[in-house]
Short mmCIF file of C-alpha atoms in Angstrom, two decimals:
data_model
loop_
_atom_site.label_atom_id
_atom_site.label_comp_id
_atom_site.label_asym_id
_atom_site.label_seq_id
_atom_site.Cartn_x
_atom_site.Cartn_y
_atom_site.Cartn_z
CA UNK Y 1 76.95 -33.83 -58.83
CA UNK Y 2 78.29 -30.63 -57.02
CA UNK Y 3 80.73 -31.36 -54.38
CA UNK Y 4 78.10 -29.81 -51.74
CA UNK Y 5 76.32 -32.57 -53.32
CA UNK Y 6 78.90 -35.59 -52.57
CA UNK Y 7 79.89 -33.78 -48.86
CA UNK Y 8 76.45 -34.96 -48.43
CA UNK Y 9 76.44 -38.41 -49.76
CA UNK Y 10 79.83 -39.12 -47.83
CA UNK Y 11 78.36 -37.39 -44.69
CA UNK Y 12 75.01 -39.46 -44.78
CA UNK Y 13 77.19 -42.39 -45.50
CA UNK Y 14 79.09 -42.41 -42.72
CA UNK Y 15 76.90 -41.27 -40.80
CA UNK Y 16 75.07 -45.14 -42.26
CA UNK Y 17 78.20 -46.58 -42.38
CA UNK Y 18 78.64 -49.19 -44.41
CA UNK Y 19 76.72 -49.16 -47.89
CA UNK Y 20 74.46 -47.18 -46.93
CA UNK Y 21 73.36 -49.20 -44.77
CA UNK Y 22 72.03 -47.46 -41.55
CA UNK Y 23 73.44 -48.50 -37.90
CA UNK Y 24 71.71 -49.99 -35.11
CA UNK Y 25 69.21 -47.52 -32.90
CA UNK Y 26 69.29 -47.73 -29.13
CA UNK Y 27 65.99 -48.27 -27.76
CA UNK Y 28 65.66 -47.27 -23.97
CA UNK Y 29 64.71 -49.15 -21.79
CA UNK Y 30 63.98 -48.63 -18.50
CA UNK Y 31 64.28 -51.27 -15.78
CA UNK Y 32 62.88 -50.43 -12.40
CA UNK Y 33 63.55 -52.85 -9.27
CA UNK Y 34 60.33 -55.35 -8.88
CA UNK Y 35 60.48 -54.73 -5.27
CA UNK Y 36 59.77 -50.76 -5.67
CA UNK Y 37 56.20 -51.73 -7.10
CA UNK Y 38 55.37 -54.17 -5.21
CA UNK Y 39 56.14 -52.11 -2.42
CA UNK Y 40 54.37 -48.64 -3.04
CA UNK Y 41 51.08 -50.98 -4.13
CA UNK Y 42 50.67 -52.25 -1.13
CA UNK Y 43 50.96 -49.32 0.92
CA UNK Y 44 48.16 -47.70 -1.97
CA UNK Y 45 46.01 -50.22 -0.98
CA UNK Y 46 46.14 -49.94 2.31
CA UNK Y 47 46.01 -46.04 2.28
CA UNK Y 48 43.69 -47.27 0.85
CA UNK Y 49 41.93 -48.99 3.68
CA UNK Y 50 41.86 -46.54 5.73
CA UNK Y 51 40.75 -43.94 3.28
CA UNK Y 52 37.30 -46.29 3.11
CA UNK Y 53 37.37 -46.81 7.05
CA UNK Y 54 37.17 -43.20 7.36
CA UNK Y 55 35.19 -42.05 4.60
CA UNK Y 56 33.28 -45.36 6.71
CA UNK Y 57 33.09 -43.43 9.71
CA UNK Y 58 31.48 -40.39 7.48
CA UNK Y 59 34.43 -38.14 6.68
CA UNK Y 60 33.99 -35.82 3.43
CA UNK Y 61 36.51 -37.98 0.34
CA UNK Y 62 38.80 -35.72 0.02
CA UNK Y 63 39.14 -34.15 2.89
CA UNK Y 64 39.77 -38.05 4.73
CA UNK Y 65 42.23 -39.46 1.68
CA UNK Y 66 44.61 -35.62 2.45
CA UNK Y 67 44.82 -36.16 6.27
CA UNK Y 68 45.67 -39.55 5.82
CA UNK Y 69 47.98 -38.84 2.66
CA UNK Y 70 49.18 -36.55 5.71
CA UNK Y 71 50.04 -38.93 8.64
CA UNK Y 72 51.68 -41.72 6.21
CA UNK Y 73 53.33 -39.66 3.07
CA UNK Y 74 56.02 -39.16 4.68
CA UNK Y 75 56.03 -41.93 6.78
CA UNK Y 76 56.24 -44.29 3.69
CA UNK Y 77 58.65 -41.84 2.74
CA UNK Y 78 61.43 -42.33 5.66
CA UNK Y 79 60.37 -46.06 5.90
CA UNK Y 80 60.63 -47.26 1.80
CA UNK Y 81 62.77 -44.43 -0.07
CA UNK Y 82 61.06 -41.42 -2.09
CA UNK Y 83 60.30 -43.29 -4.64
CA UNK Y 84 58.18 -45.18 -3.51
CA UNK Y 85 56.38 -42.42 -1.10
CA UNK Y 86 56.09 -40.61 -4.64
CA UNK Y 87 54.55 -43.39 -6.33
CA UNK Y 88 51.63 -44.21 -3.58
CA UNK Y 89 51.59 -40.83 -3.75
CA UNK Y 90 50.37 -40.37 -7.37
CA UNK Y 91 48.02 -43.55 -6.83
CA UNK Y 92 45.97 -42.54 -4.59
CA UNK Y 93 45.30 -39.26 -5.87
CA UNK Y 94 43.83 -40.67 -8.78
CA UNK Y 95 41.66 -43.14 -6.96
CA UNK Y 96 38.13 -41.34 -7.13
CA UNK Y 97 35.27 -41.64 -5.18
CA UNK Y 98 33.40 -43.89 -6.84
CA UNK Y 99 35.76 -46.29 -6.69
CA UNK Y 100 35.25 -47.30 -3.39
CA UNK Y 101 34.05 -50.22 -1.60
CA UNK Y 102 30.79 -51.47 -1.23
CA UNK Y 103 30.34 -51.16 2.06
CA UNK Y 104 32.16 -47.39 2.26
CA UNK Y 105 29.43 -46.32 -0.39
CA UNK Y 106 26.97 -47.77 1.12
CA UNK Y 107 27.49 -45.74 4.45
CA UNK Y 108 27.76 -42.53 3.09
CA UNK Y 109 24.66 -43.37 1.35
CA UNK Y 110 22.96 -43.96 4.26
CA UNK Y 111 24.07 -41.19 5.83
CA UNK Y 112 22.70 -39.42 3.52
CA UNK Y 113 19.54 -40.59 3.99
CA UNK Y 114 19.84 -40.53 7.59
CA UNK Y 115 20.72 -36.78 7.19
CA UNK Y 116 18.04 -35.88 4.58
CA UNK Y 117 15.12 -37.72 7.37
CA UNK Y 118 16.79 -34.93 9.39
CA UNK Y 119 16.61 -32.48 7.32
CA UNK Y 120 12.84 -33.27 6.22
CA UNK Y 121 11.39 -33.65 10.62
CA UNK Y 122 12.81 -30.84 11.48
CA UNK Y 123 11.20 -28.76 8.23
CA UNK Y 124 7.55 -30.32 8.92
CA UNK Y 125 8.14 -32.58 11.78
CA UNK Y 126 7.44 -35.82 9.10
CA UNK Y 127 8.45 -37.57 6.61
CA UNK Y 128 6.38 -37.64 3.65
CA UNK Y 129 5.89 -41.24 1.84
CA UNK Y 130 6.96 -39.46 -0.92
CA UNK Y 131 9.87 -38.60 0.10
CA UNK Y 132 11.00 -42.36 1.82
CA UNK Y 133 9.84 -43.63 -0.97
CA UNK Y 134 11.85 -40.93 -2.99
CA UNK Y 135 15.50 -41.52 -0.27
CA UNK Y 136 14.43 -45.43 -1.08
CA UNK Y 137 14.73 -45.44 -4.00
CA UNK Y 138 17.07 -42.38 -5.14
CA UNK Y 139 18.69 -41.44 -2.17
CA UNK Y 140 17.06 -37.61 -2.51
CA UNK Y 141 14.44 -36.22 -0.61
CA UNK Y 142 11.29 -35.38 -3.23
CA UNK Y 143 10.81 -31.63 -1.51
#
């Protein structure tokens, strides 16, 4: 074996420990404070209910979400700290309109149908049978 090979082999054994055995590799573990996770979950749920109430009141989902976040995140950061506030903000921003409670979804659907009926009454003076059926079944007017 050449000198470079012996050096390389010796370095390898020195790094690996006795008789070529590998040294234990330390594993990185992340332990978080369970109160941070629980507080963030509780606050995210509370904000989600406020967003659902606003949507049920007729506000567009994304507008309601941004309004609630703008109002609440600074207060959450002051009360619980930045880790909780950032976690709540990320959790709420990942939620979609399809995740809204059934009552809020029904209110949005009813509001859309009422707007379509008022549009049809303004345009045609009445809501035809086909449009009434289409609104009831699909939530949209036919023509």
